[in-house]
Amino acid sequence: PANTAAGKAAGKTAEKSAKKAAPSPTGAADSRAEGQPAKPAGKDWVALLDQLDLSGQVRELARNVQLQNRTDDRWDFVIAPALRHLGSAACVSRLSEAISDCMGHAVRVRIIENKDNEPLTAAALEQQQLQRNHSEAEKAIRDDPTVRALQEQMGAQLVDDTIQPLQ
C-alpha cells in the first residue's frame, strides 16, 4: 500500500535508485576514471536541471550558471558577476546535494565569477527562445494575407506590443 509510511519510504527508495541509474547528463555511458576531466555538458546541463529537485533561490542559481567543466566528483559553473549573490554557501551546498543525489555519488560544486562574457545559462536560453517565438509571431502576423488586406484596404495598423506567440 503506497498510502502507508512503509509504502512511501519504499517509493522514495525506488525513486532514488532510478535516479542513480539515470544516464550521465551528457547522455553517454560514463567510463572515465574517478576525477578525470569531462567535456562541459553545455545544453545537457539545462536538461539535467529539469530533473533536479530544486526550488527557490537554489533553482535560480542553477538556472543562472553555465557548466564550464566537470569531473566525476567536481562540477565547475560560471556565473555573471551581477548574479553572484545567488551563490551563497547554503545554495551551492544544496545544488551540490541535488546533483549528487541525481548522479548517485558525491559531487562538489564550485561557482566561478565570469567577468569576460555573459554565460550561456538555462535562463538565457529560455529568454532567447521567448524572443525567437515573439519574432516568429510578429512575422506570421505581418505576412498574414488577411492582415495585409485589412492594412491596405482599411488602413489597419498593428500594435507591436500586443503581438504574442501562441502557447
mmCIF file of C-alpha atoms in Angstrom:
data_model
loop_
_atom_site.group_PDB
_atom_site.id
_atom_site.type_symbol
_atom_site.label_atom_id
_atom_site.label_comp_id
_atom_site.label_asym_id
_atom_site.label_seq_id
_atom_site.Cartn_x
_atom_site.Cartn_y
_atom_site.Cartn_z
ATOM 1 C CA PRO A 1 0.000 0.000 0.000
ATOM 2 C CA ALA A 2 1.506 3.284 -1.165
ATOM 3 C CA ASN A 3 -0.502 5.221 1.451
ATOM 4 C CA THR A 4 1.399 3.715 4.384
ATOM 5 C CA ALA A 5 4.629 5.148 5.720
ATOM 6 C CA ALA A 6 6.469 1.991 4.625
ATOM 7 C CA GLY A 7 4.955 2.231 1.145
ATOM 8 C CA LYS A 8 6.004 5.868 0.836
ATOM 9 C CA ALA A 9 9.525 5.068 2.047
ATOM 10 C CA ALA A 10 9.794 2.214 -0.464
ATOM 11 C CA GLY A 11 8.607 4.585 -3.209
ATOM 12 C CA LYS A 12 11.271 7.133 -2.292
ATOM 13 C CA THR A 13 13.954 4.432 -2.241
ATOM 14 C CA ALA A 14 12.872 3.225 -5.684
ATOM 15 C CA GLU A 15 12.854 6.807 -6.939
ATOM 16 C CA LYS A 16 16.419 7.398 -5.681
ATOM 17 C CA SER A 17 17.546 4.107 -7.234
ATOM 18 C CA ALA A 18 16.043 5.157 -10.549
ATOM 19 C CA LYS A 19 17.844 8.495 -10.336
ATOM 20 C CA LYS A 20 21.141 6.726 -9.612
ATOM 21 C CA ALA A 21 20.628 4.501 -12.638
ATOM 22 C CA ALA A 22 19.940 7.503 -14.861
ATOM 23 C CA PRO A 23 22.483 8.262 -17.582
ATOM 24 C CA SER A 24 25.049 10.968 -17.152
ATOM 25 C CA PRO A 25 23.938 14.488 -18.133
ATOM 26 C CA THR A 26 25.710 14.086 -21.452
ATOM 27 C CA GLY A 27 23.528 11.048 -22.169
ATOM 28 C CA ALA A 28 26.554 8.789 -22.675
ATOM 29 C CA ALA A 29 27.823 5.951 -20.561
ATOM 30 C CA ASP A 30 30.425 7.307 -18.177
ATOM 31 C CA SER A 31 33.540 5.134 -18.395
ATOM 32 C CA ARG A 32 36.021 7.748 -17.174
ATOM 33 C CA ALA A 33 38.150 7.031 -14.156
ATOM 34 C CA GLU A 34 37.342 8.896 -10.964
ATOM 35 C CA GLY A 35 38.432 12.526 -11.187
ATOM 36 C CA GLN A 36 39.200 12.500 -14.921
ATOM 37 C CA PRO A 37 38.109 15.638 -16.807
ATOM 38 C CA ALA A 38 34.972 15.554 -18.916
ATOM 39 C CA LYS A 39 33.831 17.870 -21.624
ATOM 40 C CA PRO A 40 31.410 20.574 -20.490
ATOM 41 C CA ALA A 41 27.803 19.422 -20.667
ATOM 42 C CA GLY A 42 26.514 22.761 -22.051
ATOM 43 C CA LYS A 43 22.879 22.347 -23.018
ATOM 44 C CA ASP A 44 22.860 18.968 -21.263
ATOM 45 C CA TRP A 45 23.058 20.952 -18.015
ATOM 46 C CA VAL A 46 19.747 22.536 -18.975
ATOM 47 C CA ALA A 47 18.237 19.065 -19.493
ATOM 48 C CA LEU A 48 19.637 17.818 -16.178
ATOM 49 C CA LEU A 49 18.367 20.913 -14.407
ATOM 50 C CA ASP A 50 14.785 19.827 -15.087
ATOM 51 C CA GLN A 51 15.466 16.524 -13.316
ATOM 52 C CA LEU A 52 16.832 18.097 -10.148
ATOM 53 C CA ASP A 53 14.598 18.650 -7.135
ATOM 54 C CA LEU A 54 15.251 22.374 -6.743
ATOM 55 C CA SER A 55 13.168 25.377 -5.808
ATOM 56 C CA GLY A 56 13.527 28.989 -4.761
ATOM 57 C CA GLN A 57 16.940 30.637 -4.730
ATOM 58 C CA VAL A 58 18.761 27.351 -5.393
ATOM 59 C CA ARG A 59 16.756 26.850 -8.590
ATOM 60 C CA GLU A 60 17.508 30.440 -9.643
ATOM 61 C CA LEU A 61 21.195 29.812 -9.006
ATOM 62 C CA ALA A 62 21.046 26.646 -11.151
ATOM 63 C CA ARG A 63 19.199 28.472 -13.958
ATOM 64 C CA ASN A 64 21.761 31.278 -13.982
ATOM 65 C CA VAL A 65 25.014 29.329 -14.137
ATOM 66 C CA GLN A 66 26.749 27.631 -17.042
ATOM 67 C CA LEU A 67 28.528 24.323 -16.597
ATOM 68 C CA GLN A 68 32.133 25.010 -17.552
ATOM 69 C CA ASN A 69 33.929 21.779 -16.614
ATOM 70 C CA ARG A 70 33.167 18.662 -14.720
ATOM 71 C CA THR A 71 34.869 15.590 -13.397
ATOM 72 C CA ASP A 72 33.156 12.700 -11.679
ATOM 73 C CA ASP A 73 33.434 14.408 -8.314
ATOM 74 C CA ARG A 74 33.600 18.164 -9.129
ATOM 75 C CA TRP A 75 31.489 20.392 -11.352
ATOM 76 C CA ASP A 76 32.617 23.950 -12.100
ATOM 77 C CA PHE A 77 30.000 26.515 -13.044
ATOM 78 C CA VAL A 78 30.434 30.108 -14.173
ATOM 79 C CA ILE A 79 28.095 32.913 -13.173
ATOM 80 C CA ALA A 80 27.765 36.553 -14.197
ATOM 81 C CA PRO A 81 29.130 38.958 -11.552
ATOM 82 C CA ALA A 82 25.735 40.675 -11.279
ATOM 83 C CA LEU A 83 24.186 37.366 -10.141
ATOM 84 C CA ARG A 84 26.965 36.263 -7.779
ATOM 85 C CA HIS A 85 24.668 36.968 -4.824
ATOM 86 C CA LEU A 86 22.662 33.866 -5.778
ATOM 87 C CA GLY A 87 25.692 31.690 -4.987
ATOM 88 C CA SER A 88 25.573 31.731 -1.199
ATOM 89 C CA ALA A 89 27.283 28.831 0.560
ATOM 90 C CA ALA A 90 23.912 27.331 1.503
ATOM 91 C CA CYS A 91 22.639 27.473 -2.096
ATOM 92 C CA VAL A 92 25.830 25.991 -3.515
ATOM 93 C CA SER A 93 25.656 23.221 -0.916
ATOM 94 C CA ARG A 94 22.027 22.450 -1.785
ATOM 95 C CA LEU A 95 22.846 22.436 -5.514
ATOM 96 C CA SER A 96 25.745 20.067 -4.858
ATOM 97 C CA GLU A 97 23.445 17.806 -2.854
ATOM 98 C CA ALA A 98 20.809 17.727 -5.611
ATOM 99 C CA ILE A 99 23.393 16.915 -8.303
ATOM 100 C CA SER A 100 24.921 14.243 -6.054
ATOM 101 C CA ASP A 101 21.509 12.656 -5.496
ATOM 102 C CA CYS A 102 20.853 12.620 -9.231
ATOM 103 C CA MET A 103 24.295 11.295 -10.200
ATOM 104 C CA GLY A 104 24.409 8.688 -7.432
ATOM 105 C CA HIS A 105 27.702 9.841 -5.906
ATOM 106 C CA ALA A 106 29.122 12.875 -4.149
ATOM 107 C CA VAL A 107 29.713 15.885 -6.379
ATOM 108 C CA ARG A 108 31.377 19.106 -5.244
ATOM 109 C CA VAL A 109 30.134 22.278 -6.919
ATOM 110 C CA ARG A 110 32.288 25.337 -7.491
ATOM 111 C CA ILE A 111 30.887 28.679 -8.673
ATOM 112 C CA ILE A 112 33.312 30.909 -10.577
ATOM 113 C CA GLU A 113 32.624 34.519 -11.491
ATOM 114 C CA ASN A 114 32.824 35.099 -15.240
ATOM 115 C CA LYS A 115 33.891 38.667 -15.925
ATOM 116 C CA ASP A 116 34.776 38.152 -19.598
ATOM 117 C CA ASN A 117 31.381 37.432 -21.139
ATOM 118 C CA GLU A 118 27.821 36.501 -20.307
ATOM 119 C CA PRO A 119 27.477 32.771 -19.508
ATOM 120 C CA LEU A 120 25.106 30.725 -21.648
ATOM 121 C CA THR A 121 22.670 29.732 -18.907
ATOM 122 C CA ALA A 122 19.306 27.993 -18.801
ATOM 123 C CA ALA A 123 17.696 31.368 -18.092
ATOM 124 C CA ALA A 124 19.484 32.949 -21.075
ATOM 125 C CA LEU A 125 18.492 30.074 -23.372
ATOM 126 C CA GLU A 126 14.885 30.402 -22.234
ATOM 127 C CA GLN A 127 14.954 34.148 -22.916
ATOM 128 C CA GLN A 128 16.421 33.575 -26.375
ATOM 129 C CA GLN A 129 13.654 31.076 -27.153
ATOM 130 C CA LEU A 130 10.992 33.538 -25.990
ATOM 131 C CA GLN A 131 12.477 36.223 -28.241
ATOM 132 C CA ARG A 132 12.564 33.820 -31.214
ATOM 133 C CA ASN A 133 8.931 32.854 -30.605
ATOM 134 C CA HIS A 134 7.928 36.517 -30.419
ATOM 135 C CA SER A 135 9.789 37.358 -33.635
ATOM 136 C CA GLU A 136 8.155 34.435 -35.408
ATOM 137 C CA ALA A 137 4.723 35.562 -34.183
ATOM 138 C CA GLU A 138 5.345 39.112 -35.449
ATOM 139 C CA LYS A 139 6.460 37.782 -38.829
ATOM 140 C CA ALA A 140 3.430 35.483 -39.081
ATOM 141 C CA ILE A 141 1.049 38.382 -38.347
ATOM 142 C CA ARG A 142 2.786 40.761 -40.757
ATOM 143 C CA ASP A 143 2.816 38.105 -43.525
ATOM 144 C CA ASP A 144 -0.808 37.037 -42.995
ATOM 145 C CA PRO A 145 -2.843 37.815 -46.159
ATOM 146 C CA THR A 146 -5.914 38.871 -44.167
ATOM 147 C CA VAL A 147 -3.910 41.290 -42.042
ATOM 148 C CA ARG A 148 -2.247 42.731 -45.144
ATOM 149 C CA ALA A 149 -5.618 43.181 -46.833
ATOM 150 C CA LEU A 150 -7.008 44.986 -43.774
ATOM 151 C CA GLN A 151 -3.958 47.252 -43.686
ATOM 152 C CA GLU A 152 -4.182 48.083 -47.392
ATOM 153 C CA GLN A 153 -7.952 48.421 -47.697
ATOM 154 C CA MET A 154 -8.915 49.898 -44.354
ATOM 155 C CA GLY A 155 -5.710 51.472 -43.044
ATOM 156 C CA ALA A 156 -5.476 48.992 -40.150
ATOM 157 C CA GLN A 157 -2.325 49.204 -38.045
ATOM 158 C CA LEU A 158 -0.617 46.579 -35.957
ATOM 159 C CA VAL A 159 0.188 47.444 -32.370
ATOM 160 C CA ASP A 160 3.545 45.732 -31.885
ATOM 161 C CA ASP A 161 3.272 45.414 -28.109
ATOM 162 C CA THR A 162 0.101 43.356 -28.419
ATOM 163 C CA ILE A 163 1.506 40.577 -30.624
ATOM 164 C CA GLN A 164 2.039 37.401 -28.597
ATOM 165 C CA PRO A 165 3.123 33.943 -29.737
ATOM 166 C CA LEU A 166 0.720 31.050 -29.338
ATOM 167 C CA GLN A 167 1.497 28.949 -26.300
#
